[in-house]
Amino acid sequence: MPSNVNAPFNLKELSIQYDGKLLLRKEILLDEPVFQQLLSSNYLTERKSIIRKNLKFQCQRCGNQTAYLFAKIPCQLCHHTHVYCRKCIEMGRVSECEMLYYWTGPTPKWLRHAHPCSWQGQLTSVQRQAAERIVAAIRNKESELLVWAVCGAGKTEMLFLGITEALQHGKRICLATPRADVVRELLPRLQKAFSTVSIQALHGGSGDKHGTAQLMLATTHQLLRYQNAFDVIIIDEIDAFPYHADPSLPFASNRAKKAESTTIYLTATPRKQQKELIRRKKLSHIFVPIRFHGQPLPVPKKILSHGLKRDLHNHLPPAAFLKWVNVRKNPNRQLLIFVPSILLAEKIKPVLAIKLKKAGVLKSKEKLQSVHASDPDRESKVQAFRERDTFILITTTILERGVTFPSVDVAIFDAGHDVFDEAALVQIAGRAGRSPNDPTGEVLFFHNGKTEAMVQAIDSIKSMNKRGGFSK
Amino acid sequence: MNCLWCYNEIIPEITWTNLFQLDKPKPVCNSCADKLEQLQGDRCIKCSRQTDAEICSDCQWWKANQETDPLEFNYSVFAYNELMQEIIAKWKYRGDYALCGIFKTYLEDAFQERFSKLKREIVVVPIPLSKERAKERGFNQAKALAEFLPTKCTDILLRKHGEKQSKKTRMERIDTENPFILENPINKPVILVDDIYTTGTTLRHAADLLKNQGCPAIYGLTLIRG
């Protein structure tokens, strides 16, 4: 009789629950005797959670090595004073006296789906080309592929063929993105496109924390709890905050993939680092230069506005903006206004409402709203703008990417500000002209002296249009 | 040095007064420190709450419903504003122990201001956690605060395990039976230290025990008046 028949646990269930994870004891929901039995039979293996490396500490969950992100705690569990990691503490404290555990028992067999994709739409020929390149990368187990697709190219749809390919071969897939709102937006789209496949979404506020589905959708932060888990990892918006700024996140996504696996990076605005890798042919890539509706990207205009800093300091809109707003090419378009700070977004709102109502641009003051990251009504305000209940929306960079409004003009107040780097400016410009019914839109940079970032953003949009076959 | 809360680097200003002898490093940057709201102005003499009345309505209620109040008074340093709620959540519930460093100088100052004139022999007693909670959390937040004070600190109270205070309603909290056990009676005046004074029930439960077993006077020092 095999020894595990009388065991108080179901190995198959446990392997699905714990394979590919890297967890603290308190994240493993097993009674102590079962847990000890799994450890002693080597189904679970422990490793140190914090190691000392060249006089430095390193957290083994998030990779943190920054000295000021470690602190000491007089621990009541082990009655010693030891270090813990402050970097990833939002996911539960990693202390030196506790171990991390990973599954070393039998690996789960994921389903081979014959026809997983229920999406009925059609890809354009450019999208199909990129989609087939992704399929090839997954089929040939290429380690990395960068998909560089302009804003509004229809990136999500391009992934469907690749995900289908992976599911047909019983692979486990994770679609990760730095932003929780993108996870929330993608989940219903994926569920619709793969209606027979188990899909789970993980982000800071998500209730379902099992993370046991074959097709996972997660913020890149959630990958901190994974190790050696996925055959295919797709990382959306690799250039977005905080992925490009926080070394823990590439550390985690790198660990979350299996030794033999494919990582697909998606971006509309690759950073210098990736462009350099492409130039040196160290990173294979495919470029998608055309929006799904086949029209070029709107090219931003720089508008010099004298006294802009003074105006904004007094919470007044730039003079040049008030001039332009009356002579817009299509006054029916909604207007999205980007400002560099939360404070300005709040302070400029009432003044702008009065001025624009007087100018006849606004029907009532309530048609103008402002939104920022710490706004409790953030989601409902964005929704109201999407449904055209709000005509003008003032926003910080939170709406720079991942959101689609069909017909808008875009203005940036103080485009020369540090928060608007090249990637941000290209993304912001990409909010205009996203609908086939209104594929153009005006994008204006109001500034008081052009910056390197503005010039480069415009150059890069022009060169993308050129590569897309549009002259000028 | 980096700010304990926002991690931004703190660049000390060099002036003539600190040119040769640098100031003590600050735990938080000025912009975070500005967002902490210190209690000031007219306050209830019993519980530190900001109010125009000499004794606030809460404390009037205590007075009417108790024969004698075992607690002389409570003194709190901060209001429970938005930033403080975030700090407490990360410190207590996420377990970022180092954050208590933010409060060190504030507590030392509060002690100077309100307690230094009391008797020399005064002893600090932190409100304890139950064994189970201590195991879960890894540290006692009240003890971390108590250890900042420049007098003797002893653990003489024990706590039975029960539901978290923060999950109960006001009346449930006031009605609960005394969760504490006094291990060693003490005949010196005591300052009870805790992180938050909300209804005052916790401090009064502990004070009751101490008083009944011979403690001459009991005061409260809490970080926050909730």
XYZ file of C-alpha atoms in Angstrom:
698
model
C 0.000 0.000 0.000
C 1.503 3.393 -0.945
C 2.438 5.350 2.134
C 0.462 8.484 1.351
C -2.952 6.813 1.284
C -3.405 7.392 4.987
C -1.845 10.803 4.868
C -4.076 13.574 6.217
C -3.676 15.596 3.050
C -4.345 15.451 -0.639
C -1.060 15.803 -2.505
C -2.671 16.825 -5.751
C -4.574 19.685 -4.127
C -1.528 20.765 -2.174
C 0.640 20.793 -5.269
C -1.823 23.077 -7.064
C -2.020 25.308 -4.015
C 1.705 25.595 -3.294
C 3.700 24.730 -6.418
C 5.452 27.805 -7.803
C 5.032 29.853 -4.633
C 7.537 31.254 -2.172
C 5.749 31.823 1.127
C 6.111 32.694 4.778
C 4.813 30.178 7.325
C 1.826 32.403 8.103
C 0.833 32.371 4.420
C 0.673 28.573 4.397
C -2.732 27.646 5.724
C -1.883 24.221 7.111
C -1.958 22.875 10.652
C 1.431 22.445 12.252
C 1.524 18.579 12.165
C 0.658 18.485 8.438
C 3.136 21.240 7.753
C 5.903 19.404 9.642
C 5.115 16.182 7.822
C 5.386 17.915 4.440
C 8.714 19.421 5.477
C 10.164 16.136 6.691
C 9.074 14.322 3.526
C 10.704 17.090 1.456
C 7.467 18.138 -0.204
C 8.121 21.573 1.211
C 11.630 23.000 1.418
C 12.762 25.936 3.485
C 15.260 28.649 2.710
C 16.561 31.625 4.630
C 14.454 34.733 4.268
C 17.247 37.264 4.753
C 20.873 36.537 3.938
C 24.062 38.474 4.558
C 25.940 39.157 1.356
C 29.222 41.129 1.283
C 28.384 42.919 4.546
C 24.953 43.746 3.176
C 21.592 42.161 3.880
C 19.420 40.848 1.102
C 15.732 40.027 1.456
C 15.111 36.752 -0.331
C 11.534 37.624 -1.127
C 11.959 41.041 -2.751
C 15.704 41.194 -3.402
C 16.040 44.429 -1.430
C 19.645 45.302 -0.529
C 19.190 48.948 0.411
C 20.580 49.503 3.901
C 17.915 51.957 5.108
C 15.161 49.527 4.094
C 16.255 47.072 6.772
C 15.535 47.693 10.436
C 15.915 45.814 13.692
C 13.125 44.414 15.810
C 13.303 43.010 19.341
C 11.375 39.876 18.397
C 8.997 38.289 20.895
C 9.001 35.017 18.959
C 12.694 34.201 19.141
C 13.621 36.661 21.943
C 16.487 38.076 19.900
C 16.874 41.398 18.182
C 17.299 40.855 14.465
C 16.663 42.519 11.104
C 13.508 42.524 9.002
C 12.814 43.895 5.526
C 10.899 47.163 5.331
C 10.724 47.120 1.551
C 8.089 44.413 1.068
C 6.389 44.785 4.458
C 3.009 45.523 2.897
C 2.912 41.825 1.959
C 3.638 40.668 5.521
C 6.886 41.047 7.437
C 9.925 39.031 6.371
C 12.043 38.586 9.534
C 15.467 37.048 9.814
C 14.193 34.436 12.297
C 11.535 33.104 9.927
C 12.023 30.954 6.848
C 10.552 31.062 3.372
C 9.045 27.853 2.007
C 8.603 26.477 -1.489
C 7.023 23.344 -2.888
C 9.332 20.505 -3.925
C 6.723 17.757 -4.119
C 5.090 16.412 -7.284
C 4.359 19.157 -9.814
C 0.767 19.706 -10.938
C -0.290 18.870 -14.484
C -2.063 21.789 -16.094
C -4.833 21.128 -18.578
C -4.293 21.037 -22.311
C -7.170 23.014 -23.748
C -8.085 22.057 -27.316
C -9.981 25.267 -28.140
C -9.540 27.735 -25.296
C -10.168 30.971 -27.182
C -13.733 32.229 -27.394
C -12.856 35.619 -28.826
C -14.816 36.387 -31.976
C -13.033 39.533 -33.148
C -10.711 40.005 -36.083
C -7.090 41.104 -36.005
C -5.811 43.605 -38.530
C -2.957 42.338 -40.685
C -0.396 44.279 -38.619
C -1.823 42.914 -35.379
C -1.810 39.395 -36.827
C 1.860 39.701 -37.721
C 2.750 40.626 -34.145
C 0.424 37.966 -32.718
C 2.088 35.291 -34.833
C 5.513 36.454 -33.732
C 4.387 36.022 -30.114
C 3.088 32.515 -30.897
C 6.442 31.612 -32.452
C 8.325 32.889 -29.414
C 6.215 30.756 -27.091
C 6.369 27.702 -29.344
C 10.163 27.905 -29.712
C 10.629 28.685 -26.010
C 12.530 31.870 -26.767
C 13.453 33.426 -23.456
C 12.430 37.027 -24.208
C 10.492 39.077 -26.733
C 9.650 42.763 -26.626
C 6.465 43.872 -28.336
C 6.708 47.571 -29.064
C 3.260 48.703 -30.111
C 2.121 52.313 -30.358
C -0.626 53.578 -28.047
C -3.933 52.304 -29.363
C -2.478 49.439 -31.420
C -4.707 46.909 -29.637
C -2.063 45.121 -27.579
C -4.406 42.954 -25.542
C -6.019 41.384 -28.616
C -2.572 40.657 -30.049
C -1.899 38.431 -27.020
C -4.869 36.133 -27.554
C -3.171 33.886 -30.126
C -0.114 33.472 -27.921
C -2.187 32.678 -24.826
C -4.185 30.167 -26.899
C -0.971 28.478 -28.037
C 0.275 28.212 -24.458
C -3.035 26.831 -23.155
C -3.144 24.219 -25.903
C 0.195 22.901 -24.682
C -0.770 22.808 -21.024
C 1.393 25.737 -20.047
C 0.839 28.042 -17.108
C 0.622 31.724 -17.931
C 0.800 34.960 -15.990
C -0.177 38.314 -17.415
C 1.364 40.900 -15.090
C 1.181 44.670 -15.074
C 2.463 47.302 -12.670
C -0.981 48.831 -12.171
C -3.914 47.436 -10.214
C -6.488 49.380 -12.281
C -5.181 47.693 -15.420
C -5.629 44.285 -13.746
C -9.217 45.200 -12.925
C -9.825 46.357 -16.497
C -8.241 43.294 -18.102
C -9.993 40.605 -16.051
C -13.431 40.823 -17.729
C -11.827 41.032 -21.171
C -9.771 37.894 -20.565
C -12.699 36.037 -19.020
C -14.710 36.785 -22.134
C -11.906 35.774 -24.473
C -11.126 32.531 -22.602
C -14.496 31.611 -21.170
C -13.673 27.948 -20.479
C -10.341 28.566 -18.737
C -9.881 29.158 -15.017
C -8.592 32.700 -14.552
C -7.714 34.473 -11.297
C -6.752 38.070 -10.716
C -4.392 39.135 -7.933
C -3.770 42.658 -6.768
C -3.436 44.467 -3.445
C -7.196 44.825 -3.011
C -8.325 41.510 -4.497
C -10.119 39.091 -2.231
C -9.207 35.849 -3.993
C -5.652 35.286 -2.840
C -5.157 31.660 -3.782
C -3.359 32.362 -7.032
C -3.877 28.801 -8.215
C -5.315 29.259 -11.718
C -3.631 28.170 -14.932
C -4.086 31.653 -16.353
C -3.137 34.287 -13.785
C -3.612 38.012 -13.971
C -1.594 39.947 -11.404
C 0.126 43.148 -10.486
C 3.884 42.754 -10.721
C 4.004 43.161 -6.911
C 2.090 39.921 -6.464
C 4.880 38.038 -8.242
C 6.911 38.511 -5.051
C 5.098 35.408 -3.760
C 6.045 33.237 -6.757
C 9.073 31.210 -7.688
C 9.583 28.921 -10.661
C 5.880 29.045 -11.491
C 5.113 30.132 -15.054
C 5.946 28.858 -18.526
C 4.889 32.161 -20.035
C 5.025 35.561 -18.357
C 3.636 38.555 -20.172
C 4.546 41.892 -18.605
C 2.377 44.733 -19.807
C 3.628 48.338 -19.681
C 7.175 47.484 -18.576
C 8.064 51.157 -18.735
C 5.282 52.143 -16.324
C 5.744 53.232 -12.744
C 6.695 51.496 -10.511
C 8.087 48.575 -12.550
C 10.906 50.496 -14.182
C 11.811 52.356 -10.995
C 11.653 49.509 -8.462
C 14.314 46.799 -8.829
C 12.212 44.400 -6.721
C 9.701 43.980 -9.519
C 12.029 42.759 -12.294
C 13.662 40.636 -9.559
C 10.309 39.037 -8.771
C 9.143 38.517 -12.347
C 12.477 36.959 -13.180
C 12.165 34.504 -10.296
C 8.506 33.730 -11.033
C 9.301 32.201 -14.419
C 10.413 28.612 -14.908
C 13.937 27.829 -16.058
C 12.606 27.068 -19.517
C 10.065 29.778 -20.222
C 9.147 32.760 -22.354
C 8.823 36.326 -21.146
C 6.919 38.751 -23.366
C 7.323 42.459 -22.639
C 4.742 44.917 -23.896
C 5.260 48.637 -24.190
C 4.355 51.674 -26.259
C 7.284 53.676 -24.997
C 10.402 51.606 -24.330
C 12.950 53.174 -22.013
C 16.548 53.887 -22.984
C 17.681 50.622 -21.436
C 15.434 48.520 -23.703
C 16.170 50.619 -26.783
C 19.859 50.048 -26.141
C 19.331 46.275 -25.835
C 17.396 46.295 -29.094
C 20.121 48.290 -30.817
C 22.763 45.842 -29.643
C 20.534 42.958 -30.755
C 20.419 41.538 -27.221
C 16.639 41.646 -27.081
C 14.486 40.447 -29.944
C 11.507 42.638 -30.644
C 8.618 43.284 -32.947
C 7.367 46.757 -33.713
C 3.711 47.568 -34.324
C 3.676 51.081 -35.709
C 0.015 51.464 -36.653
C -3.040 51.964 -34.485
C -5.766 49.393 -34.967
C -7.865 51.912 -36.907
C -4.994 52.510 -39.318
C -4.553 56.232 -38.664
C -1.316 57.915 -37.545
C -0.680 59.092 -33.980
C -1.613 62.730 -33.350
C 1.542 64.833 -33.228
C 1.634 67.208 -30.243
C 2.065 70.954 -30.700
C 4.260 72.966 -28.359
C 2.683 76.228 -27.321
C 4.848 78.773 -25.567
C 2.834 80.489 -22.868
C 4.459 83.504 -21.289
C 4.041 83.839 -17.553
C 2.909 80.188 -17.289
C 4.677 79.527 -13.982
C 3.192 82.683 -12.490
C -0.289 81.828 -13.751
C -0.127 78.303 -12.352
C 1.318 79.560 -9.099
C -1.798 81.718 -8.754
C -3.923 78.708 -9.776
C -4.844 80.355 -13.079
C -4.896 78.522 -16.431
C -2.194 79.560 -18.921
C -3.281 82.526 -21.068
C -2.512 80.649 -24.294
C -4.839 77.849 -23.230
C -7.820 80.196 -22.848
C -7.147 81.503 -26.354
C -6.919 78.010 -27.856
C -9.945 76.576 -26.117
C -12.219 78.891 -28.114
C -10.787 77.931 -31.488
C -10.582 74.158 -31.170
C -10.998 72.350 -34.493
C -13.747 70.177 -33.102
C -15.428 71.803 -30.082
C -17.556 68.698 -29.480
C -14.584 66.674 -28.316
C -14.145 66.216 -24.598
C -11.062 67.744 -23.081
C -8.477 66.007 -20.924
C -6.118 68.346 -19.076
C -2.942 67.031 -17.458
C -1.319 68.989 -14.624
C 1.926 68.191 -12.791
C 0.608 68.004 -9.210
C -2.366 66.919 -7.117
C -2.476 70.330 -5.464
C -2.777 72.094 -8.804
C -5.430 69.655 -10.013
C -7.583 70.622 -7.029
C -6.827 74.345 -6.922
C -7.196 75.149 -10.591
C -10.569 73.432 -10.940
C -12.887 76.184 -9.602
C -11.101 78.989 -11.487
C -11.122 77.061 -14.726
C -14.794 76.202 -14.315
C -15.735 79.875 -13.963
C -13.566 80.994 -16.879
C -14.727 78.283 -19.251
C -18.378 78.776 -18.360
C -18.009 82.473 -19.171
C -16.309 81.601 -22.452
C -19.248 79.374 -23.343
C -17.144 76.201 -23.484
C -18.872 74.642 -20.474
C -22.627 74.381 -20.030
C -22.385 74.173 -16.258
C -19.592 74.142 -13.705
C -20.352 70.531 -12.764
C -19.255 69.400 -16.217
C -15.653 69.999 -15.155
C -14.035 67.640 -12.645
C -10.582 66.879 -11.351
C -9.087 63.534 -10.355
C -5.831 62.272 -8.843
C -4.325 59.142 -7.306
C -5.547 59.745 -3.743
C -9.031 60.801 -4.827
C -11.561 58.455 -3.186
C -13.986 58.941 -6.102
C -11.328 58.226 -8.689
C -13.055 55.323 -10.402
C -16.491 56.944 -10.589
C -15.068 60.223 -11.938
C -13.179 58.431 -14.699
C -16.333 56.492 -15.493
C -18.376 59.710 -15.673
C -15.867 61.141 -18.131
C -16.013 57.968 -20.201
C -19.782 58.258 -20.362
C -19.514 61.931 -21.364
C -21.321 63.083 -18.194
C -18.227 65.149 -17.528
C -17.020 67.297 -20.398
C -13.616 68.345 -19.089
C -11.398 66.324 -16.756
C -8.319 67.693 -15.023
C -5.947 64.903 -14.041
C -2.460 64.113 -12.808
C -0.342 61.530 -14.617
C -2.512 58.690 -13.255
C -4.511 58.742 -16.494
C -1.447 58.802 -18.728
C -1.890 55.183 -19.783
C -4.187 52.194 -19.830
C -7.377 54.250 -20.283
C -9.370 54.819 -23.439
C -11.718 57.728 -24.080
C -13.105 57.708 -27.619
C -12.948 61.346 -28.623
C -10.781 63.804 -26.695
C -8.406 66.703 -27.114
C -5.474 66.687 -24.723
C -3.741 69.650 -23.088
C -0.786 69.590 -20.700
C -0.227 72.548 -18.400
C 3.488 73.004 -17.760
C 4.645 70.234 -20.075
C 8.217 71.149 -19.158
C 7.724 69.885 -15.575
C 9.917 66.986 -14.414
C 7.002 64.564 -13.998
C 6.399 64.674 -17.752
C 9.314 62.645 -19.064
C 9.475 61.441 -22.645
C 7.513 58.248 -22.002
C 4.799 60.117 -20.115
C 4.421 62.705 -22.893
C 4.149 60.030 -25.598
C 1.599 58.126 -23.519
C -0.416 61.260 -22.824
C -0.435 62.176 -26.526
C -1.632 58.625 -27.176
C -4.905 59.333 -25.332
C -6.137 61.358 -28.342
C -7.685 59.941 -31.503
C -8.347 56.423 -30.272
C -11.695 55.850 -31.921
C -12.155 54.829 -35.568
C -15.000 57.394 -35.694
C -12.725 60.235 -34.581
C -9.166 59.054 -35.221
C -7.549 62.454 -34.790
C -7.415 64.831 -31.872
C -5.407 67.835 -30.837
C -2.558 67.449 -28.342
C -1.075 70.626 -26.924
C 1.933 71.067 -24.691
C 1.657 74.396 -22.857
C 5.113 75.305 -21.610
C 7.348 78.213 -20.758
C 10.483 76.888 -22.409
C 10.772 73.616 -24.289
C 12.554 70.687 -22.682
C 14.559 67.760 -23.998
C 11.694 65.445 -23.063
C 9.158 67.429 -25.120
C 11.373 67.517 -28.201
C 12.185 63.819 -27.925
C 8.565 62.853 -27.392
C 7.502 64.696 -30.544
C 10.435 63.264 -32.519
C 9.627 59.781 -31.352
C 5.933 60.124 -32.307
C 6.931 61.425 -35.733
C 9.381 58.604 -36.272
C 6.799 56.011 -35.213
C 4.379 57.510 -37.733
C 7.102 57.341 -40.344
C 7.769 53.682 -39.605
C 4.030 53.160 -39.912
C 4.199 54.401 -43.476
C 2.812 57.881 -42.938
C 4.993 60.571 -44.420
C 4.953 63.662 -42.199
C 19.531 59.735 6.575
C 16.232 58.867 4.980
C 12.815 59.758 6.310
C 11.329 56.798 8.207
C 7.980 57.358 6.554
C 8.456 58.590 2.958
C 12.073 57.383 2.525
C 13.122 60.720 1.011
C 16.592 61.762 1.955
C 16.782 64.289 4.776
C 19.422 66.883 4.069
C 20.314 68.719 7.273
C 20.476 72.480 7.031
C 23.824 73.853 8.116
C 23.572 77.062 10.122
C 25.968 78.825 12.479
C 24.412 77.081 15.475
C 25.033 73.576 14.197
C 28.135 74.127 12.103
C 30.514 72.559 14.604
C 28.141 70.273 16.405
C 25.543 68.657 14.185
C 21.958 68.351 15.392
C 20.576 64.971 16.321
C 19.419 63.276 13.114
C 15.683 63.662 12.585
C 13.655 60.490 12.055
C 11.173 62.059 9.618
C 11.449 64.812 7.024
C 9.844 68.186 7.631
C 7.066 67.613 5.153
C 5.947 64.399 6.920
C 6.384 65.978 10.366
C 4.117 68.839 9.288
C 1.344 66.394 8.463
C 1.313 64.984 12.012
C -1.272 66.835 14.067
C -0.162 67.520 17.637
C -2.923 68.154 20.149
C -2.804 71.706 21.404
C -4.939 74.567 22.667
C -7.870 73.905 25.008
C -8.000 70.294 26.067
C -9.987 68.206 28.495
C -7.950 68.040 31.687
C -8.904 64.389 32.172
C -8.321 62.843 28.755
C -6.454 65.328 26.560
C -9.228 65.586 23.980
C -9.418 68.960 22.237
C -12.515 70.729 23.544
C -13.716 74.079 24.915
C -15.092 72.492 28.074
C -12.797 71.901 31.017
C -13.970 68.289 31.206
C -15.274 66.731 27.986
C -18.571 64.879 27.625
C -16.839 61.456 27.598
C -15.174 62.164 30.909
C -18.416 63.560 32.387
C -19.949 60.192 31.528
C -17.118 58.341 33.260
C -17.576 60.552 36.302
C -21.302 59.877 36.435
C -20.936 56.106 35.957
C -18.060 55.339 38.290
C -17.773 55.808 42.019
C -14.167 56.843 41.842
C -12.087 57.170 38.711
C -8.909 55.097 39.193
C -7.152 57.178 36.531
C -5.824 60.601 37.580
C -5.670 61.788 33.976
C -4.564 60.734 30.516
C -2.187 62.769 28.385
C -1.997 62.239 24.621
C 0.329 63.750 22.044
C -1.353 63.403 18.641
C -4.749 63.547 17.014
C -5.742 60.473 15.005
C -5.612 62.146 11.604
C -5.210 60.548 8.186
C -1.430 60.253 8.196
C -1.442 58.915 11.762
C -3.956 56.230 10.805
C -1.697 55.159 7.949
C 1.366 55.104 10.198
C -0.410 53.092 12.891
C -1.715 50.613 10.318
C 1.754 50.009 8.919
C 3.450 49.992 12.314
C 1.040 47.822 14.286
C -0.721 45.695 11.741
C 1.919 45.298 9.018
C 4.568 45.142 11.724
C 7.032 47.802 10.611
C 8.616 48.093 14.064
C 11.077 50.847 13.135
C 8.272 53.378 12.663
C 8.034 53.887 16.428
C 11.247 55.886 16.019
C 9.080 58.687 14.635
C 7.539 59.228 18.058
C 10.596 59.148 20.316
C 11.264 62.871 20.713
C 7.559 63.715 20.898
C 7.092 61.298 23.804
C 10.205 62.513 25.597
C 8.898 66.065 25.294
C 5.435 65.068 26.517
C 6.988 63.357 29.525
C 9.043 66.440 30.303
C 6.041 68.689 30.019
C 3.449 66.732 31.965
C 5.150 64.152 34.178
C 8.602 65.377 35.136
C 7.244 67.313 38.114
C 5.625 64.218 39.592
C 7.396 62.028 42.104
C 10.840 60.731 41.175
C 9.963 57.138 41.995
C 7.296 56.967 39.269
C 7.286 53.745 37.217
C 6.240 53.211 33.625
C 4.015 50.211 32.843
C 3.171 49.395 29.226
C -0.265 47.968 28.429
C 0.497 44.323 27.515
C -0.653 42.179 24.604
C -2.083 38.709 25.087
C 0.386 35.892 24.440
C -1.394 34.987 21.220
C -1.368 38.557 19.898
C 2.289 39.012 20.836
C 3.150 35.896 18.892
C 1.202 37.096 15.885
C 2.664 40.607 15.946
C 6.187 39.905 17.174
C 6.322 43.016 19.342
C 4.271 45.057 21.795
C 3.723 48.549 20.457
C 3.005 49.996 23.905
C 6.274 48.645 25.242
C 8.184 50.159 22.334
C 6.739 53.544 23.302
C 7.267 53.045 27.046
C 10.948 52.361 26.543
C 11.464 55.845 25.131
C 10.669 57.403 28.513
C 13.540 58.297 30.846
C 12.348 56.287 33.864
C 12.102 52.698 34.995
C 9.834 50.487 32.873
C 8.381 47.201 34.144
C 6.004 44.583 32.759
C 3.746 43.740 35.668
C 0.490 43.221 33.801
C -0.702 40.204 31.821
C -3.547 40.167 29.334
C -6.054 37.395 28.645
C -6.756 36.645 25.010
C -9.855 38.230 23.548
C -11.189 39.960 20.496
C -9.332 42.986 19.156
C -10.488 46.234 20.758
C -10.596 47.943 17.381
C -13.253 45.484 16.177
C -15.735 46.332 18.950
C -18.328 49.083 19.233
C -18.104 51.740 21.898
C -20.558 50.151 24.332
C -19.078 46.691 23.814
C -15.699 48.087 24.740
C -16.907 49.811 27.871
C -18.900 46.743 28.983
C -16.120 44.175 28.638
C -14.788 42.436 31.706
C -11.320 43.310 32.873
C -8.852 41.522 30.549
C -5.824 42.123 32.766
C -4.108 40.236 35.545
C -1.726 42.012 37.902
C 1.348 39.891 38.508
C 3.149 42.052 41.050
C 1.333 44.713 43.062
C 3.219 47.981 43.229
C 3.225 50.776 45.812
C 4.706 53.504 43.662
C 2.845 55.854 41.309
C 2.478 54.440 37.774
C 2.267 55.841 34.257
C 0.373 53.449 32.002
C 1.549 53.695 28.396
C -0.494 52.718 25.359
C -0.716 53.720 21.718
C -4.312 54.937 21.454
C -6.854 56.256 23.974
C -10.279 55.749 22.404
C -12.916 55.213 25.104
C -10.503 55.027 28.002
C -11.733 51.575 29.008
C -8.413 49.788 28.587
C -6.501 52.234 30.760
C -9.228 52.188 33.434
C -9.305 48.395 33.555
C -5.566 48.338 34.191
C -5.760 51.269 36.596
C -8.540 49.557 38.587
C -6.387 46.516 39.259
C -3.379 48.573 40.247
C -5.401 50.845 42.527
C -7.199 47.986 44.286
C -3.870 46.411 45.100
C -2.251 49.429 46.626
C -0.917 51.661 43.872
C -1.146 55.295 45.098
C -1.749 57.086 41.781
C -2.135 56.050 38.162
C -1.668 58.270 35.124
C -1.989 57.549 31.402
C 0.372 58.558 28.618
C -0.882 57.647 25.175
C 0.413 58.527 21.763
C -2.971 59.306 20.259
C -6.311 60.590 21.520
C -8.663 58.765 19.109
